[in-house]
Each structure stands twice: as structure tokens, then as C-alpha cells.
């Protein structure tokens, strides 16, 4: 028996594996709250969505174009 511990050149080990970080605070993500690090950050993000703050700047809500002369007098 022999433990094969090859260190291939250019191979990235576990230690160097990229760990995704929380987009809000930069801490390592928690499995249960991906992509966030904790319930706290997950709640913050969710709250933003619910508040409607995640709107694209410059692209406002479409105006009502109901009264646009659609009837004939
Ligand atoms: Zn976080």
C-alpha cells in the first residue's frame, strides 16, 4: 500500500480551491445560505428585492399607455 500523494505541477489542491464569497460582505459562503454567508446577509438581499430597490437605473417602470386615443369619436 502506498499513499499516492502526487503533486502534479499546475494542479490546484484543495487548499487553493476557490471559495465563493458572500456578495454582500465578502465572507465565505455558508452552505445553507448560498450565495450568502449567513441568514443575515440572505435577509438583507431578500429585503432589497422586496423593497423594489433592485431596479435597473435609467429604466423606469413603463408608463401607462392606456389613454392613447384608441377610440373613435
Ligand atoms: Zn455576508
PDB file of N, CA, C and O and ligand atoms in Angstrom:
ATOM      1  N   UNK A   1       0.836  -1.215   0.000  1.00  0.00           N
ATOM      2  CA  UNK A   1       0.000   0.000   0.000  1.00  0.00           C
ATOM      3  C   UNK A   1       0.855   1.243   0.000  1.00  0.00           C
ATOM      4  O   UNK A   1       1.851   1.309   0.680  1.00  0.00           O
ATOM      5  N   UNK A   2       0.422   2.162  -0.717  1.00  0.00           N
ATOM      6  CA  UNK A   2       1.195   3.400  -0.740  1.00  0.00           C
ATOM      7  C   UNK A   2       0.262   4.567  -0.976  1.00  0.00           C
ATOM      8  O   UNK A   2      -0.548   4.553  -1.894  1.00  0.00           O
ATOM      9  N   UNK A   3       0.374   5.507  -0.128  1.00  0.00           N
ATOM     10  CA  UNK A   3      -0.468   6.691  -0.282  1.00  0.00           C
ATOM     11  C   UNK A   3       0.061   7.523  -1.435  1.00  0.00           C
ATOM     12  O   UNK A   3       1.156   8.036  -1.382  1.00  0.00           O
ATOM     13  N   UNK A   4      -0.734   7.616  -2.435  1.00  0.00           N
ATOM     14  CA  UNK A   4      -0.271   8.388  -3.585  1.00  0.00           C
ATOM     15  C   UNK A   4      -0.563   9.862  -3.359  1.00  0.00           C
ATOM     16  O   UNK A   4      -1.711  10.288  -3.407  1.00  0.00           O
ATOM     17  N   UNK A   5       0.464  10.542  -3.079  1.00  0.00           N
ATOM     18  CA  UNK A   5       0.312  11.978  -2.860  1.00  0.00           C
ATOM     19  C   UNK A   5       1.076  12.719  -3.941  1.00  0.00           C
ATOM     20  O   UNK A   5       2.079  13.359  -3.699  1.00  0.00           O
ATOM     21  N   UNK A   6       0.614  12.559  -5.102  1.00  0.00           N
ATOM     22  CA  UNK A   6       1.315  13.227  -6.212  1.00  0.00           C
ATOM     23  C   UNK A   6       0.990  14.708  -6.214  1.00  0.00           C
ATOM     24  O   UNK A   6      -0.160  15.105  -6.020  1.00  0.00           O
ATOM     25  N   UNK A   7       1.982  15.437  -6.471  1.00  0.00           N
ATOM     26  CA  UNK A   7       1.758  16.878  -6.574  1.00  0.00           C
ATOM     27  C   UNK A   7       2.019  17.293  -8.010  1.00  0.00           C
ATOM     28  O   UNK A   7       3.110  17.684  -8.372  1.00  0.00           O
ATOM     29  N   UNK A   8       1.014  17.115  -8.780  1.00  0.00           N
ATOM     30  CA  UNK A   8       1.183  17.468 -10.188  1.00  0.00           C
ATOM     31  C   UNK A   8       1.420  18.949 -10.345  1.00  0.00           C
ATOM     32  O   UNK A   8       0.816  19.754  -9.644  1.00  0.00           O
ATOM     33  N   UNK A   9       2.304  19.290 -11.236  1.00  0.00           N
ATOM     34  CA  UNK A   9       2.581  20.707 -11.461  1.00  0.00           C
ATOM     35  C   UNK A   9       1.370  21.409 -12.061  1.00  0.00           C
ATOM     36  O   UNK A   9       0.758  20.907 -12.991  1.00  0.00           O
ATOM     37  N   UNK A  10       1.030  22.516 -11.504  1.00  0.00           N
ATOM     38  CA  UNK A  10      -0.100  23.266 -12.040  1.00  0.00           C
ATOM     39  C   UNK A  10      -1.426  22.778 -11.492  1.00  0.00           C
ATOM     40  O   UNK A  10      -2.443  23.385 -11.735  1.00  0.00           O
ATOM     41  N   UNK A  11      -1.399  21.734 -10.757  1.00  0.00           N
ATOM     42  CA  UNK A  11      -2.673  21.245 -10.195  1.00  0.00           C
ATOM     43  C   UNK A  11      -2.992  21.998  -8.909  1.00  0.00           C
ATOM     44  O   UNK A  11      -2.130  22.158  -8.054  1.00  0.00           O
ATOM     45  N   UNK A  12      -4.210  22.380  -8.818  1.00  0.00           N
ATOM     46  CA  UNK A  12      -4.596  23.128  -7.632  1.00  0.00           C
ATOM     47  C   UNK A  12      -5.141  22.179  -6.566  1.00  0.00           C
ATOM     48  O   UNK A  12      -6.034  21.388  -6.836  1.00  0.00           O
ATOM     49  N   UNK A  13      -4.594  22.280  -5.406  1.00  0.00           N
ATOM     50  CA  UNK A  13      -5.037  21.409  -4.328  1.00  0.00           C
ATOM     51  C   UNK A  13      -6.304  21.920  -3.693  1.00  0.00           C
ATOM     52  O   UNK A  13      -6.849  22.944  -4.084  1.00  0.00           O
ATOM     53  N   UNK A  14      -6.731  21.183  -2.721  1.00  0.00           N
ATOM     54  CA  UNK A  14      -7.959  21.575  -2.055  1.00  0.00           C
ATOM     55  C   UNK A  14      -7.822  22.936  -1.384  1.00  0.00           C
ATOM     56  O   UNK A  14      -8.715  23.758  -1.398  1.00  0.00           O
ATOM     57  N   UNK A  15      -6.668  23.129  -0.795  1.00  0.00           N
ATOM     58  CA  UNK A  15      -6.455  24.356  -0.034  1.00  0.00           C
ATOM     59  C   UNK A  15      -6.580  25.582  -0.917  1.00  0.00           C
ATOM     60  O   UNK A  15      -7.003  26.639  -0.460  1.00  0.00           O
ATOM     61  N   UNK A  16      -6.232  25.417  -2.179  1.00  0.00           N
ATOM     62  CA  UNK A  16      -6.243  26.585  -3.055  1.00  0.00           C
ATOM     63  C   UNK A  16      -7.547  26.706  -3.809  1.00  0.00           C
ATOM     64  O   UNK A  16      -7.720  27.586  -4.622  1.00  0.00           O
ATOM     65  N   UNK A  17      -8.451  25.806  -3.526  1.00  0.00           N
ATOM     66  CA  UNK A  17      -9.722  25.858  -4.242  1.00  0.00           C
ATOM     67  C   UNK A  17     -10.415  27.174  -3.952  1.00  0.00           C
ATOM     68  O   UNK A  17     -10.410  27.666  -2.836  1.00  0.00           O
ATOM     69  N   UNK A  18     -10.993  27.691  -4.987  1.00  0.00           N
ATOM     70  CA  UNK A  18     -11.678  28.974  -4.811  1.00  0.00           C
ATOM     71  C   UNK A  18     -12.946  28.794  -4.004  1.00  0.00           C
ATOM     72  O   UNK A  18     -13.787  27.977  -4.339  1.00  0.00           O
ATOM     73  N   UNK A  19     -13.053  29.564  -2.976  1.00  0.00           N
ATOM     74  CA  UNK A  19     -14.305  29.508  -2.211  1.00  0.00           C
ATOM     75  C   UNK A  19     -15.121  30.733  -2.536  1.00  0.00           C
ATOM     76  O   UNK A  19     -14.677  31.851  -2.370  1.00  0.00           O
ATOM     77  N   UNK A  20     -16.308  30.505  -3.001  1.00  0.00           N
ATOM     78  CA  UNK A  20     -17.178  31.634  -3.323  1.00  0.00           C
ATOM     79  C   UNK A  20     -17.459  32.452  -2.089  1.00  0.00           C
ATOM     80  O   UNK A  20     -17.600  31.920  -0.990  1.00  0.00           O
ATOM     81  N   UNK A  21     -17.504  33.734  -2.303  1.00  0.00           N
ATOM     82  CA  UNK A  21     -17.730  34.609  -1.155  1.00  0.00           C
ATOM     83  C   UNK A  21     -19.103  35.249  -1.200  1.00  0.00           C
ATOM     84  O   UNK A  21     -19.712  35.377  -2.249  1.00  0.00           O
ATOM     85  N   UNK A  22     -19.513  35.677  -0.044  1.00  0.00           N
ATOM     86  CA  UNK A  22     -20.780  36.363   0.075  1.00  0.00           C
ATOM     87  C   UNK A  22     -20.697  37.688  -0.684  1.00  0.00           C
ATOM     88  O   UNK A  22     -19.770  38.460  -0.476  1.00  0.00           O
ATOM     89  N   UNK A  23     -21.635  37.930  -1.573  1.00  0.00           N
ATOM     90  CA  UNK A  23     -21.610  39.153  -2.383  1.00  0.00           C
ATOM     91  C   UNK A  23     -21.859  40.405  -1.557  1.00  0.00           C
ATOM     92  O   UNK A  23     -21.603  41.507  -2.016  1.00  0.00           O
ATOM     93  N   UNK A  24     -22.354  40.224  -0.372  1.00  0.00           N
ATOM     94  CA  UNK A  24     -22.678  41.390   0.442  1.00  0.00           C
ATOM     95  C   UNK A  24     -21.529  41.807   1.335  1.00  0.00           C
ATOM     96  O   UNK A  24     -21.210  42.981   1.442  1.00  0.00           O
ATOM     97  N   UNK A  25     -20.910  40.842   1.996  1.00  0.00           N
ATOM     98  CA  UNK A  25     -19.887  41.223   2.960  1.00  0.00           C
ATOM     99  C   UNK A  25     -18.537  40.593   2.658  1.00  0.00           C
ATOM    100  O   UNK A  25     -17.543  40.977   3.251  1.00  0.00           O
ATOM    101  N   UNK A  26     -18.496  39.652   1.721  1.00  0.00           N
ATOM    102  CA  UNK A  26     -17.208  39.107   1.330  1.00  0.00           C
ATOM    103  C   UNK A  26     -16.735  37.935   2.177  1.00  0.00           C
ATOM    104  O   UNK A  26     -15.667  37.399   1.949  1.00  0.00           O
ATOM    105  N   UNK A  27     -17.544  37.527   3.101  1.00  0.00           N
ATOM    106  CA  UNK A  27     -17.160  36.368   3.895  1.00  0.00           C
ATOM    107  C   UNK A  27     -17.435  35.096   3.098  1.00  0.00           C
ATOM    108  O   UNK A  27     -18.230  35.114   2.162  1.00  0.00           O
ATOM    109  N   UNK A  28     -16.781  34.029   3.481  1.00  0.00           N
ATOM    110  CA  UNK A  28     -17.033  32.751   2.787  1.00  0.00           C
ATOM    111  C   UNK A  28     -18.498  32.360   2.886  1.00  0.00           C
ATOM    112  O   UNK A  28     -19.132  32.565   3.914  1.00  0.00           O
ATOM    113  N   UNK A  29     -18.982  31.823   1.789  1.00  0.00           N
ATOM    114  CA  UNK A  29     -20.393  31.460   1.776  1.00  0.00           C
ATOM    115  C   UNK A  29     -20.683  30.319   2.739  1.00  0.00           C
ATOM    116  O   UNK A  29     -19.855  29.455   2.959  1.00  0.00           O
ATOM    117  N   UNK A  30     -21.880  30.334   3.247  1.00  0.00           N
ATOM    118  CA  UNK A  30     -22.326  29.234   4.083  1.00  0.00           C
ATOM    119  C   UNK A  30     -23.185  28.315   3.227  1.00  0.00           C
ATOM    120  O   UNK A  30     -23.966  28.777   2.400  1.00  0.00           O
ATOM    121  N   UNK A  31     -22.999  27.053   3.429  1.00  0.00           N
ATOM    122  CA  UNK A  31     -23.703  26.088   2.589  1.00  0.00           C
ATOM    123  C   UNK A  31     -25.210  26.311   2.629  1.00  0.00           C
ATOM    124  O   UNK A  31     -25.898  26.214   1.623  1.00  0.00           O
ATOM    125  N   UNK A  32     -25.696  26.609   3.802  1.00  0.00           N
ATOM    126  CA  UNK A  32     -27.144  26.739   3.959  1.00  0.00           C
ATOM    127  C   UNK A  32     -27.693  28.030   3.389  1.00  0.00           C
ATOM    128  O   UNK A  32     -28.895  28.144   3.152  1.00  0.00           O
ATOM    129  N   UNK A  33     -26.822  28.986   3.188  1.00  0.00           N
ATOM    130  CA  UNK A  33     -27.333  30.299   2.791  1.00  0.00           C
ATOM    131  C   UNK A  33     -26.704  30.796   1.510  1.00  0.00           C
ATOM    132  O   UNK A  33     -26.626  31.990   1.278  1.00  0.00           O
ATOM    133  N   UNK A  34     -26.224  29.869   0.712  1.00  0.00           N
ATOM    134  CA  UNK A  34     -25.630  30.298  -0.540  1.00  0.00           C
ATOM    135  C   UNK A  34     -26.601  31.166  -1.312  1.00  0.00           C
ATOM    136  O   UNK A  34     -27.797  30.882  -1.313  1.00  0.00           O
ATOM    137  N   UNK A  35     -26.127  32.176  -2.022  1.00  0.00           N
ATOM    138  CA  UNK A  35     -24.702  32.529  -2.098  1.00  0.00           C
ATOM    139  C   UNK A  35     -24.249  33.451  -0.984  1.00  0.00           C
ATOM    140  O   UNK A  35     -23.255  34.150  -1.158  1.00  0.00           O
ATOM    141  N   UNK A  36     -24.922  33.444   0.096  1.00  0.00           N
ATOM    142  CA  UNK A  36     -24.556  34.351   1.176  1.00  0.00           C
ATOM    143  C   UNK A  36     -23.841  33.613   2.295  1.00  0.00           C
ATOM    144  O   UNK A  36     -23.785  32.393   2.308  1.00  0.00           O
ATOM    145  N   UNK A  37     -23.363  34.388   3.242  1.00  0.00           N
ATOM    146  CA  UNK A  37     -22.554  33.790   4.294  1.00  0.00           C
ATOM    147  C   UNK A  37     -23.408  33.430   5.494  1.00  0.00           C
ATOM    148  O   UNK A  37     -23.015  32.634   6.329  1.00  0.00           O
ATOM    149  N   UNK A  38     -24.549  34.032   5.565  1.00  0.00           N
ATOM    150  CA  UNK A  38     -25.370  33.794   6.744  1.00  0.00           C
ATOM    151  C   UNK A  38     -26.803  34.208   6.457  1.00  0.00           C
ATOM    152  O   UNK A  38     -27.098  34.845   5.442  1.00  0.00           O
ATOM    153  N   UNK A  39     -27.656  33.880   7.378  1.00  0.00           N
ATOM    154  CA  UNK A  39     -29.046  34.266   7.196  1.00  0.00           C
ATOM    155  C   UNK A  39     -29.163  35.786   7.173  1.00  0.00           C
ATOM    156  O   UNK A  39     -30.017  36.352   6.510  1.00  0.00           O
ATOM    157  N   UNK A  40     -28.285  36.398   7.919  1.00  0.00           N
ATOM    158  CA  UNK A  40     -28.315  37.856   7.996  1.00  0.00           C
ATOM    159  C   UNK A  40     -28.185  38.473   6.598  1.00  0.00           C
ATOM    160  O   UNK A  40     -29.007  39.279   6.184  1.00  0.00           O
ATOM    161  N   UNK A  41     -27.165  38.056   5.895  1.00  0.00           N
ATOM    162  CA  UNK A  41     -26.947  38.632   4.574  1.00  0.00           C
ATOM    163  C   UNK A  41     -28.048  38.207   3.611  1.00  0.00           C
ATOM    164  O   UNK A  41     -28.481  38.970   2.763  1.00  0.00           O
ATOM    165  N   UNK A  42     -28.498  36.967   3.758  1.00  0.00           N
ATOM    166  CA  UNK A  42     -29.563  36.497   2.883  1.00  0.00           C
ATOM    167  C   UNK A  42     -30.807  37.349   3.092  1.00  0.00           C
ATOM    168  O   UNK A  42     -31.504  37.708   2.141  1.00  0.00           O
ATOM    169  N   UNK A  43     -31.065  37.691   4.327  1.00  0.00           N
ATOM    170  CA  UNK A  43     -32.241  38.505   4.620  1.00  0.00           C
ATOM    171  C   UNK A  43     -32.090  39.906   4.054  1.00  0.00           C
ATOM    172  O   UNK A  43     -33.040  40.497   3.547  1.00  0.00           O
ATOM    173  N   UNK A  44     -30.900  40.421   4.139  1.00  0.00           N
ATOM    174  CA  UNK A  44     -30.675  41.759   3.603  1.00  0.00           C
ATOM    175  C   UNK A  44     -30.974  41.780   2.113  1.00  0.00           C
ATOM    176  O   UNK A  44     -31.663  42.647   1.598  1.00  0.00           O
ATOM    177  N   UNK A  45     -30.460  40.773   1.428  1.00  0.00           N
ATOM    178  CA  UNK A  45     -30.661  40.732  -0.010  1.00  0.00           C
ATOM    179  C   UNK A  45     -32.135  40.556  -0.340  1.00  0.00           C
ATOM    180  O   UNK A  45     -32.679  41.211  -1.216  1.00  0.00           O
ATOM    181  N   UNK A  46     -32.755  39.681   0.396  1.00  0.00           N
ATOM    182  CA  UNK A  46     -34.179  39.438   0.160  1.00  0.00           C
ATOM    183  C   UNK A  46     -34.966  40.720   0.403  1.00  0.00           C
ATOM    184  O   UNK A  46     -35.863  41.073  -0.359  1.00  0.00           O
ATOM    185  N   UNK A  47     -34.592  41.422   1.457  1.00  0.00           N
ATOM    186  CA  UNK A  47     -35.288  42.664   1.775  1.00  0.00           C
ATOM    187  C   UNK A  47     -35.167  43.675   0.660  1.00  0.00           C
ATOM    188  O   UNK A  47     -36.103  44.410   0.356  1.00  0.00           O
ATOM    189  N   UNK A  48     -34.008  43.683   0.008  1.00  0.00           N
ATOM    190  CA  UNK A  48     -33.840  44.634  -1.088  1.00  0.00           C
ATOM    191  C   UNK A  48     -34.794  44.311  -2.215  1.00  0.00           C
ATOM    192  O   UNK A  48     -35.380  45.187  -2.829  1.00  0.00           O
ATOM    193  N   UNK A  49     -34.905  43.031  -2.472  1.00  0.00           N
ATOM    194  CA  UNK A  49     -35.823  42.640  -3.549  1.00  0.00           C
ATOM    195  C   UNK A  49     -37.251  43.032  -3.202  1.00  0.00           C
ATOM    196  O   UNK A  49     -37.982  43.579  -4.008  1.00  0.00           O
ATOM    197  N   UNK A  50     -37.612  42.758  -1.963  1.00  0.00           N
ATOM    198  CA  UNK A  50     -38.985  43.047  -1.578  1.00  0.00           C
ATOM    199  C   UNK A  50     -39.246  44.545  -1.580  1.00  0.00           C
ATOM    200  O   UNK A  50     -40.355  44.994  -1.843  1.00  0.00           O
ATOM    201  N   UNK A  51     -38.226  45.298  -1.295  1.00  0.00           N
ATOM    202  CA  UNK A  51     -38.398  46.748  -1.278  1.00  0.00           C
ATOM    203  C   UNK A  51     -38.445  47.327  -2.678  1.00  0.00           C
ATOM    204  O   UNK A  51     -38.796  48.469  -2.881  1.00  0.00           O
ATOM    205  N   UNK A  52     -38.069  46.525  -3.633  1.00  0.00           N
ATOM    206  CA  UNK A  52     -38.098  47.009  -5.003  1.00  0.00           C
ATOM    207  C   UNK A  52     -36.945  47.940  -5.312  1.00  0.00           C
ATOM    208  O   UNK A  52     -37.041  48.796  -6.173  1.00  0.00           O
ATOM    209  N   UNK A  53     -35.861  47.765  -4.580  1.00  0.00           N
ATOM    210  CA  UNK A  53     -34.729  48.652  -4.849  1.00  0.00           C
ATOM    211  C   UNK A  53     -33.844  48.117  -5.958  1.00  0.00           C
ATOM    212  O   UNK A  53     -32.921  48.770  -6.390  1.00  0.00           O
ATOM    213  N   UNK A  54     -34.118  46.898  -6.355  1.00  0.00           N
ATOM    214  CA  UNK A  54     -33.282  46.311  -7.378  1.00  0.00           C
ATOM    215  C   UNK A  54     -33.811  46.647  -8.761  1.00  0.00           C
ATOM    216  O   UNK A  54     -34.076  45.803  -9.564  1.00  0.00           O
ATOM    217  N   UNK A  55     -33.993  47.917  -9.004  1.00  0.00           N
ATOM    218  CA  UNK A  55     -34.462  48.309 -10.313  1.00  0.00           C
ATOM    219  C   UNK A  55     -33.292  48.811 -11.129  1.00  0.00           C
ATOM    220  O   UNK A  55     -32.364  49.404 -10.598  1.00  0.00           O
ATOM    221  N   UNK A  56     -33.360  48.568 -12.390  1.00  0.00           N
ATOM    222  CA  UNK A  56     -32.276  48.998 -13.253  1.00  0.00           C
ATOM    223  C   UNK A  56     -32.310  50.515 -13.380  1.00  0.00           C
ATOM    224  O   UNK A  56     -33.337  51.071 -13.752  1.00  0.00           O
ATOM    225  N   UNK A  57     -31.218  51.161 -13.063  1.00  0.00           N
ATOM    226  CA  UNK A  57     -31.190  52.620 -13.158  1.00  0.00           C
ATOM    227  C   UNK A  57     -31.425  53.071 -14.586  1.00  0.00           C
ATOM    228  O   UNK A  57     -30.873  52.529 -15.528  1.00  0.00           O
ATOM    229  N   UNK A  58     -32.238  54.066 -14.732  1.00  0.00           N
ATOM    230  CA  UNK A  58     -32.453  54.612 -16.077  1.00  0.00           C
ATOM    231  C   UNK A  58     -33.626  53.936 -16.766  1.00  0.00           C
ATOM    232  O   UNK A  58     -34.141  54.440 -17.745  1.00  0.00           O
ATOM    233  N   UNK A  59     -34.011  52.815 -16.258  1.00  0.00           N
ATOM    234  CA  UNK A  59     -35.120  52.120 -16.902  1.00  0.00           C
ATOM    235  C   UNK A  59     -36.288  52.070 -15.942  1.00  0.00           C
ATOM    236  O   UNK A  59     -36.446  51.146 -15.174  1.00  0.00           O
ATOM    237  N   UNK A  60     -37.068  53.087 -15.969  1.00  0.00           N
ATOM    238  CA  UNK A  60     -38.156  53.168 -15.014  1.00  0.00           C
ATOM    239  C   UNK A  60     -39.331  52.307 -15.454  1.00  0.00           C
ATOM    240  O   UNK A  60     -39.392  51.828 -16.577  1.00  0.00           O
ATOM    241  N   UNK A  61     -40.219  52.186 -14.532  1.00  0.00           N
ATOM    242  CA  UNK A  61     -41.394  51.370 -14.828  1.00  0.00           C
ATOM    243  C   UNK A  61     -42.161  51.969 -16.000  1.00  0.00           C
ATOM    244  O   UNK A  61     -42.338  53.186 -16.088  1.00  0.00           O
ATOM    245  N   UNK A  62     -42.576  51.108 -16.859  1.00  0.00           N
ATOM    246  CA  UNK A  62     -43.285  51.567 -18.050  1.00  0.00           C
ATOM    247  C   UNK A  62     -44.524  52.358 -17.654  1.00  0.00           C
ATOM    248  O   UNK A  62     -45.264  51.948 -16.759  1.00  0.00           O
ATOM    249  N   UNK A  63     -44.711  53.447 -18.316  1.00  0.00           N
ATOM    250  CA  UNK A  63     -45.880  54.261 -18.006  1.00  0.00           C
ATOM    251  C   UNK A  63     -47.147  53.644 -18.600  1.00  0.00           C
ATOM    252  O   UNK A  63     -47.096  52.903 -19.573  1.00  0.00           O
ATOM    253  N   UNK A  64     -48.209  54.015 -18.002  1.00  0.00           N
ATOM    254  CA  UNK A  64     -49.482  53.525 -18.538  1.00  0.00           C
ATOM    255  C   UNK A  64     -49.766  54.195 -19.875  1.00  0.00           C
ATOM    256  O   UNK A  64     -49.784  55.410 -19.974  1.00  0.00           O
ATOM    257  N   UNK A  65     -49.974  53.374 -20.854  1.00  0.00           N
ATOM    258  CA  UNK A  65     -50.298  53.940 -22.153  1.00  0.00           C
ATOM    259  C   UNK A  65     -51.717  53.553 -22.528  1.00  0.00           C
ATOM    260  O   UNK A  65     -52.008  53.128 -23.638  1.00  0.00           O
ATOM    261  N   UNK A  66     -52.575  53.677 -21.553  1.00  0.00           N
ATOM    262  CA  UNK A  66     -53.946  53.253 -21.798  1.00  0.00           C
ATOM    263  C   UNK A  66     -54.689  54.313 -22.610  1.00  0.00           C
ATOM    264  O   UNK A  66     -55.234  54.036 -23.667  1.00  0.00           O
ATOM    265  N   UNK A  67     -54.648  55.541 -22.125  1.00  0.00           N
ATOM    266  CA  UNK A  67     -55.371  56.595 -22.847  1.00  0.00           C
ATOM    267  C   UNK A  67     -54.522  57.127 -23.986  1.00  0.00           C
ATOM    268  O   UNK A  67     -53.851  58.124 -23.873  1.00  0.00           O
ATOM    269  N   UNK A  68     -54.542  56.426 -25.058  1.00  0.00           N
ATOM    270  CA  UNK A  68     -53.735  56.874 -26.177  1.00  0.00           C
ATOM    271  C   UNK A  68     -54.566  56.991 -27.452  1.00  0.00           C
ATOM    272  O   UNK A  68     -54.182  56.637 -28.528  1.00  0.00           O
ATOM    273  N   UNK A  69     -55.758  57.497 -27.264  1.00  0.00           N
ATOM    274  CA  UNK A  69     -56.621  57.715 -28.433  1.00  0.00           C
ATOM    275  C   UNK A  69     -56.943  56.428 -29.141  1.00  0.00           C
ATOM    276  O   UNK A  69     -56.622  56.260 -30.294  1.00  0.00           O
ATOM    277  N   UNK A  70     -57.550  55.549 -28.447  1.00  0.00           N
ATOM    278  CA  UNK A  70     -57.837  54.290 -29.059  1.00  0.00           C
ATOM    279  C   UNK A  70     -59.289  54.179 -29.469  1.00  0.00           C
ATOM    280  O   UNK A  70     -59.735  53.228 -30.055  1.00  0.00           O
ATOM    281  N   UNK A  71     -60.010  55.230 -29.165  1.00  0.00           N
ATOM    282  CA  UNK A  71     -61.437  55.152 -29.511  1.00  0.00           C
ATOM    283  C   UNK A  71     -61.794  56.196 -30.554  1.00  0.00           C
ATOM    284  O   UNK A  71     -61.203  57.254 -30.610  1.00  0.00           O
ATOM    285  N   UNK A  72     -62.770  55.906 -31.309  1.00  0.00           N
ATOM    286  CA  UNK A  72     -63.164  56.835 -32.347  1.00  0.00           C
ATOM    287  C   UNK A  72     -64.366  57.633 -31.882  1.00  0.00           C
ATOM    288  O   UNK A  72     -65.335  57.063 -31.398  1.00  0.00           O
ATOM    289  N   UNK A  73     -64.293  58.912 -32.070  1.00  0.00           N
ATOM    290  CA  UNK A  73     -65.401  59.747 -31.620  1.00  0.00           C
ATOM    291  C   UNK A  73     -66.370  59.947 -32.762  1.00  0.00           C
ATOM    292  O   UNK A  73     -66.027  60.486 -33.761  1.00  0.00           O
TER     293      UNK A  73
HETATM  294 ZN1  LIG B   1     -22.374  38.030   4.139  1.00  0.00          ZN
END
